[in-house]
Coordinates of C-alpha atoms and ligand atoms in Angstrom, one line a residue:
M1 CA -11.1 -69.4 10.0
S2 CA -13.6 -70.0 7.2
S3 CA -13.9 -67.3 4.7
L4 CA -16.9 -65.0 5.0
S5 CA -18.7 -63.6 2.0
P6 CA -20.0 -60.1 2.4
N7 CA -23.5 -61.4 1.9
S8 CA -23.2 -64.2 4.5
S9 CA -26.2 -64.2 6.9
R10 CA -23.6 -64.6 9.7
F11 CA -22.3 -61.2 8.9
A12 CA -22.7 -58.7 11.7
Q13 CA -25.6 -56.4 11.4
P14 CA -25.2 -52.9 12.7
S15 CA -25.5 -52.9 16.5
P16 CA -28.1 -50.7 18.0
A17 CA -26.7 -47.3 19.0
P18 CA -25.1 -47.8 22.5
S19 CA -26.6 -46.0 25.4
P20 CA -24.9 -42.7 26.0
A21 CA -23.0 -44.2 29.0
A22 CA -21.7 -47.2 27.1
P23 CA -18.4 -46.8 25.4
L24 CA -18.2 -47.6 21.7
R25 CA -16.6 -51.0 21.2
V26 CA -13.9 -50.5 18.6
G27 CA -12.4 -53.1 16.3
L28 CA -9.0 -51.8 15.2
I29 CA -7.7 -53.1 11.9
G30 CA -4.0 -52.2 11.6
F31 CA -1.5 -51.7 14.5
G32 CA 1.2 -49.7 12.8
C33 CA 2.0 -46.0 13.3
V34 CA -1.6 -44.8 13.3
G35 CA -3.1 -48.0 14.9
Q36 CA -0.8 -47.8 17.8
G37 CA -1.4 -44.1 18.1
V38 CA -5.2 -44.7 18.3
Y39 CA -4.7 -47.5 20.8
D40 CA -2.5 -45.4 23.0
I41 CA -4.9 -42.4 22.9
L42 CA -7.9 -44.5 23.9
R43 CA -5.9 -46.2 26.6
R44 CA -4.9 -42.8 28.0
Q45 CA -8.4 -41.4 27.7
P46 CA -10.6 -44.0 29.5
N47 CA -13.5 -41.6 29.5
A48 CA -13.3 -40.9 25.8
G49 CA -16.4 -43.0 25.2
A50 CA -14.6 -45.6 23.1
E51 CA -12.4 -48.6 23.8
V52 CA -10.5 -51.0 21.6
R53 CA -12.0 -54.5 22.0
R54 CA -10.2 -56.4 19.2
I55 CA -7.2 -55.8 17.0
A56 CA -6.4 -57.3 13.5
V57 CA -3.0 -57.2 12.0
K58 CA -1.3 -59.1 9.1
N59 CA 2.0 -60.5 10.1
P60 CA 1.9 -63.2 12.8
D61 CA 5.8 -63.1 13.1
K62 CA 6.1 -59.5 14.1
V63 CA 7.2 -58.6 17.6
R64 CA 4.5 -56.5 19.2
S65 CA 4.1 -54.2 22.2
L66 CA 1.0 -56.2 23.3
P67 CA 0.7 -59.9 24.1
A68 CA 0.1 -62.2 21.1
E69 CA -3.4 -63.1 22.3
S70 CA -4.5 -59.4 21.7
F71 CA -4.4 -59.9 18.0
T72 CA -6.2 -61.7 15.2
Y73 CA -4.7 -62.1 11.8
H74 CA -8.0 -62.2 10.0
A75 CA -9.6 -58.7 9.7
D76 CA -12.8 -60.3 8.4
E77 CA -13.4 -61.7 11.9
L78 CA -13.8 -58.1 13.2
L79 CA -16.2 -57.3 10.4
A80 CA -18.3 -60.3 11.4
D81 CA -18.3 -59.5 15.1
P82 CA -21.7 -58.1 16.2
D83 CA -20.2 -57.0 19.5
L84 CA -18.2 -54.3 17.8
D85 CA -19.9 -51.0 17.3
V86 CA -17.2 -49.4 15.1
L87 CA -14.4 -50.5 12.8
V88 CA -11.3 -48.4 12.7
E89 CA -9.4 -49.2 9.5
V90 CA -5.8 -48.1 9.5
I91 CA -3.9 -50.5 7.3
D92 CA -1.3 -49.6 4.6
D93 CA -2.9 -51.5 1.8
A94 CA -5.4 -49.4 -0.2
A95 CA -7.0 -52.3 -2.1
E96 CA -7.5 -54.4 0.9
A97 CA -8.8 -51.4 2.9
F98 CA -11.4 -50.8 0.2
R99 CA -12.5 -54.4 0.4
L100 CA -12.8 -54.3 4.1
V101 CA -14.5 -50.8 4.3
S102 CA -16.9 -51.4 1.4
T103 CA -17.9 -54.8 2.9
A104 CA -18.6 -53.2 6.3
L105 CA -20.6 -50.4 4.7
R106 CA -22.6 -52.9 2.7
H107 CA -23.7 -54.3 6.0
G108 CA -24.6 -50.9 7.4
R109 CA -21.7 -50.7 9.8
R110 CA -19.9 -47.6 11.1
V111 CA -16.4 -47.2 10.0
V112 CA -13.5 -44.8 10.5
T113 CA -10.6 -44.8 8.1
A114 CA -7.3 -42.8 7.7
N115 CA -6.7 -44.1 4.1
K116 CA -6.7 -41.2 1.8
A117 CA -5.7 -43.1 -1.3
M118 CA -8.6 -45.5 -0.8
V119 CA -11.1 -42.8 -0.1
A120 CA -10.0 -40.6 -3.0
E121 CA -10.1 -43.5 -5.5
H122 CA -13.5 -44.8 -4.4
L123 CA -15.3 -41.8 -3.0
A124 CA -18.4 -41.9 -5.2
E125 CA -19.0 -45.6 -4.4
L126 CA -18.3 -45.0 -0.7
V127 CA -20.9 -42.2 -0.6
A128 CA -23.4 -44.4 -2.5
L129 CA -22.9 -47.4 -0.1
Q130 CA -23.6 -45.2 2.9
Q131 CA -26.8 -43.8 1.2
T132 CA -28.0 -47.3 0.2
H133 CA -27.2 -49.3 3.4
G134 CA -27.3 -46.7 6.1
G135 CA -23.8 -47.2 7.4
T136 CA -21.4 -44.3 8.2
L137 CA -17.9 -43.6 7.1
L138 CA -15.8 -40.9 8.6
Y139 CA -12.2 -40.1 7.5
E140 CA -11.0 -36.9 9.2
A141 CA -7.6 -38.6 9.7
A142 CA -7.2 -39.0 5.9
V143 CA -6.6 -35.3 5.3
C144 CA -4.1 -33.2 7.3
G145 CA -3.9 -35.6 10.3
S146 CA -5.0 -33.6 13.3
I147 CA -6.4 -30.6 11.5
P148 CA -10.2 -30.7 11.5
V149 CA -10.6 -29.7 7.9
I150 CA -13.1 -32.2 6.5
R151 CA -15.7 -31.6 9.2
T152 CA -15.1 -27.9 9.0
L153 CA -15.8 -28.0 5.2
D154 CA -18.6 -30.5 5.4
A155 CA -20.6 -29.3 8.4
Y156 CA -19.6 -25.7 9.1
F157 CA -19.2 -24.5 5.5
G158 CA -21.8 -27.0 4.1
Q159 CA -24.0 -24.1 2.8
E160 CA -21.5 -21.4 2.2
P161 CA -19.9 -20.9 -1.2
L162 CA -16.1 -21.1 -1.0
R163 CA -13.8 -19.1 -3.3
S164 CA -10.9 -21.3 -2.7
V165 CA -9.4 -23.9 -0.4
S166 CA -5.6 -24.1 -0.6
G167 CA -3.1 -25.8 1.6
I168 CA 0.1 -27.6 2.4
V169 CA -1.3 -31.1 3.0
N170 CA 1.8 -33.2 2.8
G171 CA 4.2 -33.0 5.8
S172 CA 7.0 -35.0 4.2
S173 CA 7.6 -32.8 1.2
N174 CA 7.1 -29.7 3.4
Y175 CA 9.9 -30.9 5.7
V176 CA 12.2 -31.5 2.8
L177 CA 11.5 -28.0 1.3
T178 CA 12.0 -26.4 4.7
R179 CA 15.4 -28.0 5.2
M180 CA 16.4 -27.0 1.7
G181 CA 15.3 -23.4 2.3
L182 CA 17.0 -23.1 5.7
D183 CA 20.3 -24.9 5.1
G184 CA 20.7 -24.5 1.4
A185 CA 20.8 -28.3 1.4
D186 CA 20.3 -30.3 -1.8
Y187 CA 17.2 -32.5 -2.2
A188 CA 18.9 -35.9 -1.5
P189 CA 20.3 -35.0 1.9
A190 CA 17.2 -33.2 2.9
L191 CA 15.1 -36.2 2.0
A192 CA 17.5 -38.5 3.8
E193 CA 17.1 -36.4 6.9
A194 CA 13.3 -36.5 6.6
Q195 CA 13.5 -40.3 6.3
A196 CA 15.8 -40.6 9.3
K197 CA 13.4 -38.6 11.4
G198 CA 10.4 -40.7 10.3
F199 CA 8.8 -37.8 8.3
A200 CA 9.2 -39.6 5.0
E201 CA 8.7 -43.2 3.8
T202 CA 11.5 -45.4 2.6
D203 CA 9.8 -45.2 -0.8
P204 CA 9.1 -41.5 -0.9
T205 CA 7.4 -41.4 -4.3
L206 CA 3.8 -41.0 -3.1
D207 CA 4.7 -37.9 -1.0
M208 CA 7.5 -36.3 -3.1
A209 CA 5.7 -36.8 -6.5
A210 CA 2.6 -35.3 -4.9
F211 CA 0.3 -38.4 -5.3
D212 CA -0.6 -38.2 -1.6
P213 CA -1.6 -34.5 -1.6
R214 CA -3.5 -35.1 -4.8
A215 CA -5.7 -37.8 -3.1
K216 CA -6.3 -35.3 -0.3
A217 CA -7.3 -32.6 -2.8
V218 CA -9.9 -35.0 -4.3
I219 CA -11.4 -35.5 -0.9
L220 CA -11.4 -31.8 -0.1
A221 CA -13.2 -31.1 -3.5
A222 CA -16.1 -33.4 -2.5
H223 CA -16.7 -31.6 0.8
A224 CA -15.8 -28.0 -0.2
Y225 CA -17.5 -28.0 -3.6
G226 CA -19.6 -31.2 -4.0
V227 CA -17.5 -32.3 -7.0
L228 CA -16.4 -35.9 -7.1
L229 CA -13.2 -36.2 -9.1
S230 CA -11.0 -39.1 -9.9
P231 CA -7.4 -38.5 -8.9
A232 CA -6.2 -38.8 -12.5
Q233 CA -8.2 -35.6 -13.4
V234 CA -6.0 -33.5 -11.0
L235 CA -2.5 -32.3 -11.9
N236 CA 0.1 -33.4 -9.5
L237 CA 3.6 -32.2 -9.8
G238 CA 6.1 -32.8 -7.0
I239 CA 9.5 -31.9 -5.8
E240 CA 11.6 -34.9 -6.8
N241 CA 13.6 -32.8 -9.3
I242 CA 14.0 -29.6 -7.2
S243 CA 17.4 -28.2 -6.8
A244 CA 19.1 -25.5 -4.7
T245 CA 18.8 -23.3 -7.9
D246 CA 15.0 -23.3 -7.6
I247 CA 15.0 -22.5 -3.9
A248 CA 17.5 -19.6 -4.6
Y249 CA 15.2 -18.3 -7.4
A250 CA 12.3 -18.2 -5.0
G251 CA 14.5 -16.5 -2.4
L252 CA 15.3 -13.6 -4.8
A253 CA 11.7 -12.5 -4.4
D254 CA 11.5 -13.3 -0.7
Q255 CA 9.4 -16.3 -1.5
K256 CA 9.4 -20.0 -0.4
V257 CA 8.7 -23.0 -2.5
K258 CA 5.7 -25.0 -1.1
V259 CA 3.7 -27.8 -2.5
V260 CA 0.2 -26.3 -2.6
A261 CA -3.0 -28.3 -3.1
G262 CA -5.3 -25.6 -4.6
L263 CA -9.1 -25.7 -5.2
Y264 CA -10.2 -22.6 -6.9
L265 CA -13.6 -21.3 -8.0
L266 CA -12.7 -19.3 -11.1
P267 CA -14.4 -16.0 -12.1
D268 CA -16.6 -17.9 -14.6
G269 CA -18.0 -20.1 -11.8
Q270 CA -16.1 -23.3 -12.7
L271 CA -13.9 -25.3 -10.3
T272 CA -10.3 -26.2 -10.9
V273 CA -8.0 -28.3 -8.7
L274 CA -4.3 -28.7 -9.0
V275 CA -1.4 -29.8 -6.8
T276 CA 2.0 -28.3 -7.7
P277 CA 5.0 -26.6 -6.1
Q278 CA 4.2 -22.9 -5.9
F279 CA 6.2 -19.8 -5.0
V280 CA 4.6 -18.5 -1.8
S281 CA 5.0 -14.9 -0.5
S282 CA 5.2 -13.9 3.1
D283 CA 1.7 -12.3 2.9
S284 CA 0.2 -15.9 2.6
P285 CA -0.4 -17.8 5.9
L286 CA 1.1 -20.8 4.1
Y287 CA 4.5 -19.1 4.0
A288 CA 5.0 -19.8 7.7
V289 CA 3.9 -23.4 7.6
D290 CA 7.2 -25.2 7.8
E291 CA 8.8 -28.5 8.7
E292 CA 6.3 -31.4 8.9
F293 CA 3.3 -29.1 9.6
N294 CA 0.2 -28.7 7.4
G295 CA -1.9 -25.7 6.9
V296 CA -5.1 -24.9 5.0
V297 CA -6.6 -21.5 4.0
I298 CA -10.3 -21.4 3.4
E299 CA -11.6 -18.3 1.5
A300 CA -15.4 -18.3 2.1
E301 CA -18.0 -16.0 0.5
F302 CA -19.3 -14.6 3.8
A303 CA -16.9 -15.7 6.5
G304 CA -13.9 -14.4 4.7
S305 CA -10.5 -16.0 5.1
Q306 CA -9.8 -18.7 7.7
F307 CA -6.5 -20.5 8.4
L308 CA -6.1 -23.9 10.0
R309 CA -2.6 -25.2 10.9
G310 CA -1.4 -28.3 12.7
R311 CA 0.4 -31.6 12.6
G312 CA -0.6 -33.5 9.5
A313 CA 0.8 -36.9 10.3
G314 CA 2.2 -39.2 13.0
G315 CA 0.6 -41.7 15.4
H316 CA -0.8 -39.3 17.9
P317 CA -1.9 -36.4 15.6
T318 CA -3.6 -38.9 13.2
G319 CA -5.0 -40.8 16.2
S320 CA -6.4 -37.5 17.5
A321 CA -8.5 -37.2 14.3
V322 CA -9.7 -40.8 14.8
L323 CA -10.7 -40.0 18.4
A324 CA -12.7 -37.0 17.1
D325 CA -14.4 -39.2 14.5
L326 CA -15.3 -41.8 17.2
A327 CA -16.8 -39.0 19.4
A328 CA -18.7 -37.8 16.4
L329 CA -20.1 -41.2 15.8
R330 CA -21.4 -41.3 19.3
G331 CA -23.4 -38.3 18.5
D332 CA -24.7 -40.0 15.3
F333 CA -22.8 -37.5 13.1
R334 CA -22.4 -38.3 9.4
Y335 CA -21.1 -36.2 6.6
A336 CA -23.9 -34.2 5.0
Y337 CA -22.1 -34.0 1.6
A338 CA -24.4 -31.0 1.3
K339 CA -22.9 -29.6 -1.9
L340 CA -23.0 -32.9 -3.8
G341 CA -25.0 -32.5 -7.0
A342 CA -24.4 -28.8 -7.1
P343 CA -24.4 -27.6 -10.7
L344 CA -20.7 -26.9 -10.7
S345 CA -18.4 -28.0 -13.5
Y346 CA -14.7 -28.9 -13.3
T347 CA -12.3 -27.3 -15.8
T348 CA -8.7 -27.8 -16.7
D349 CA -9.0 -25.2 -19.6
L350 CA -6.6 -22.8 -18.0
E351 CA -3.2 -21.4 -18.6
L352 CA -0.8 -21.2 -15.6
K353 CA 2.2 -19.0 -15.3
I354 CA 5.0 -21.4 -14.4
Y355 CA 8.7 -21.5 -13.8
L356 CA 10.3 -24.5 -15.6
R357 CA 13.8 -25.6 -15.1
T358 CA 15.0 -28.2 -17.6
D359 CA 17.9 -29.3 -19.8
H360 CA 15.4 -30.5 -22.4
E361 CA 14.4 -27.5 -24.6
V362 CA 12.0 -29.7 -26.5
L363 CA 9.8 -29.6 -23.4
L364 CA 9.1 -25.9 -24.0
D365 CA 7.6 -26.7 -27.4
Q366 CA 5.7 -29.7 -26.1
L367 CA 4.2 -27.7 -23.3
G368 CA 3.3 -24.8 -25.7
F369 CA 5.0 -22.1 -23.7
T370 CA 3.8 -18.5 -24.5
D371 CA 4.4 -15.1 -23.2
I372 CA 7.8 -15.9 -21.8
S373 CA 8.8 -13.2 -19.4
E374 CA 12.1 -14.5 -18.1
E375 CA 14.7 -16.9 -19.4
A376 CA 18.1 -17.8 -17.9
D377 CA 20.2 -20.0 -20.1
E378 CA 22.9 -20.6 -17.5
D379 CA 20.4 -21.9 -14.9
G380 CA 18.2 -23.5 -17.5
Y381 CA 14.9 -21.9 -16.4
V382 CA 12.2 -20.1 -18.2
V383 CA 9.0 -18.3 -16.9
G384 CA 5.9 -18.1 -19.0
Y385 CA 2.4 -19.4 -19.6
V386 CA 1.5 -23.0 -20.4
P387 CA -1.9 -24.7 -20.7
L388 CA -2.9 -26.8 -17.6
D389 CA -4.0 -29.6 -20.0
A390 CA -0.4 -29.7 -21.5
L391 CA 1.0 -30.1 -18.0
L392 CA -1.5 -32.9 -17.3
Q393 CA -0.6 -34.6 -20.6
H394 CA 3.2 -34.3 -20.0
R395 CA 3.5 -34.7 -16.3
D396 CA 5.2 -38.1 -16.5
A397 CA 7.6 -36.9 -19.2
L398 CA 8.5 -33.9 -17.0
R399 CA 9.2 -36.1 -14.1
K400 CA 11.4 -38.5 -16.1
A401 CA 13.2 -35.6 -17.8
G402 CA 14.3 -34.3 -14.4
A403 CA 12.4 -31.0 -14.9
F404 CA 11.2 -28.9 -12.0
V405 CA 8.0 -26.9 -12.3
A406 CA 6.6 -24.3 -9.9
R407 CA 3.5 -22.1 -10.2
T408 CA 3.8 -18.4 -9.8
G409 CA 0.2 -18.1 -8.8
N410 CA -1.1 -16.4 -11.9
V411 CA -3.7 -18.2 -14.0
R412 CA -5.7 -17.0 -17.1
P413 CA -8.5 -18.7 -19.0
G414 CA -7.6 -21.2 -21.7
T415 CA -8.5 -21.0 -25.3
V416 CA -12.0 -22.5 -25.0
H417 CA -12.9 -20.1 -22.1
S418 CA -11.5 -17.1 -23.9
E419 CA -13.5 -17.8 -27.0
E420 CA -16.7 -18.4 -25.0
N421 CA -16.2 -15.5 -22.7
P422 CA -13.7 -12.9 -23.9
A423 CA -14.3 -10.8 -20.8
L424 CA -12.4 -13.3 -18.6
E425 CA -9.1 -12.0 -17.3
E426 CA -6.0 -13.2 -15.6
V427 CA -6.5 -13.9 -11.9
S428 CA -4.2 -14.7 -9.0
C429 CA -4.7 -18.0 -7.2
Ligands
NAP501 N1 1.5 -42.6 9.3 C1 0.8 -41.5 9.3 O1 1.3 -40.4 9.9 C2 -0.5 -41.4 8.6 C3 -1.2 -40.1 8.6 C4 -2.5 -40.1 8.0 C5 -3.0 -41.2 7.4 N2 -2.3 -42.4 7.4 C6 -2.9 -43.5 6.7 O2 -3.2 -44.5 7.8 C7 -3.0 -45.8 7.2 C8 -2.0 -46.6 8.1 O3 -0.8 -45.9 8.0 P1 0.4 -46.4 9.0 O4 1.5 -45.3 8.9 O5 -0.1 -46.6 10.4 O6 0.9 -47.7 8.4 P2 1.9 -48.8 9.0 O7 2.7 -48.2 10.1 O8 2.7 -49.4 7.8 O9 1.0 -49.9 9.6 C9 0.1 -50.7 8.8 C10 -0.6 -51.7 9.6 O10 -1.6 -52.3 8.8 C11 -1.5 -53.7 9.1 N3 -2.1 -54.4 7.9 C12 -1.7 -54.4 6.6 N4 -2.5 -55.2 5.9 C13 -3.4 -55.7 6.7 C14 -4.4 -56.6 6.6 N5 -4.8 -57.1 5.4 N6 -5.2 -57.0 7.7 C15 -4.9 -56.5 8.9 N7 -3.9 -55.6 9.1 C16 -3.1 -55.2 8.0 C17 -0.1 -54.0 9.3 O11 0.0 -55.2 10.0 P3 1.4 -55.8 10.5 O12 1.7 -55.0 11.7 O13 1.1 -57.2 10.7 O14 2.4 -55.6 9.4 C18 0.3 -52.8 10.2 O15 0.0 -53.0 11.5 C19 -2.6 -45.6 5.8 O16 -3.7 -45.6 5.0 C20 -2.0 -44.2 5.8 O17 -2.1 -43.6 4.5 C21 -1.1 -42.5 8.0

């Protein structure tokens, strides 16, 4: 096939919206876990209003569940096909996904994606491309699989101020933490079990070091607060260095360790976002979100507290979100991004109360620990306050040093805030 530049005149122009009776003609790019889930759902739901017309994959030598003639190995062919109404991008290569999705949007096409890393890294540009060229990008599947959290935040809560959005948004790490909590298992066997059951990747870094939930937090921030962040601005601490000692410490206070992605509107009206292990008590709905499940708590100004729980990954749950996006496209839905441009600033000038377990005492000085309330030499942990900025600066060093950090939930304003507004106090979030 000849290569096709995004500006080629042969490039497909957006098809006119199909008549209500005509199913959307879907070009499916990727036929792995999610792609096959989407295919199977649409096959089993012939009246869903969408049907897969073409499929693009990468490897011509792979054994497939469908005949070889069902596939092309050139995704650009689907982008150029004017007989396709929607492109569903579910590949595992974020850079190539961005090339495909941005090219399609530049030509005003309608696209559904599940790729959180790609969306989080390029969200500002993806929003601008839609505004400039009139295409539509939906990505419910990118955050919490089957849980309809993006559309809830974007459409339902588009006008309502939110106090916080906090959630367990990574099923792999939650599965490992659950196994460790129930069986007293160490991290390595719990991770091996998660991998054997298909809940964790062979290379678990993205999930266990909290890069995956950080990407999801960035996407949530855009819809919940209208703030476009780059992933690097958000603290991500994971569970690669967790031990049975840490789980036991949480248990002493009847708490569980959970990796929580937290977006908090602080008392001074600024937003902070962070993804870290956290000690969670039984009065939080997140306490009961176990195994590979995800859960999100939305604290809204007028609606009060709401809790969404469901399966955050897997072919069918993620395919369910793609199905919902296809149905939404049939109704000409697009994200309103209603809060974008709101005069809300992002801050990392906070101090967090943390539990740190480490053999490297020098880390305590580097992090600038203050107000130490607990210290156990034999277990090597200390509890006290550290600046969020110090955690951001030293997160790689903490990871490499084998240290484990968990938030207690208490935060207080950092030095700049305190000087500007001495009335600010410690809050719980
Ligand atoms: N798995 C989940 O539960 C889940 C949940 C939410 C979101 N997601 C996201 O969904 C996306 C897909 O995940 P997955 O688990 O389905 O991945 P996967 O099982 O590894 O499958 C990836 C698919 O992408 C295809 N592919 C890769 N590069 C391609 C290219 N350049 N052109 C065409 N096809 C290409 C592969 O082709 P071959 O078959 O030829 O190798 C394969 O079919 C990722 O962005 C992931 O983060 C996954």
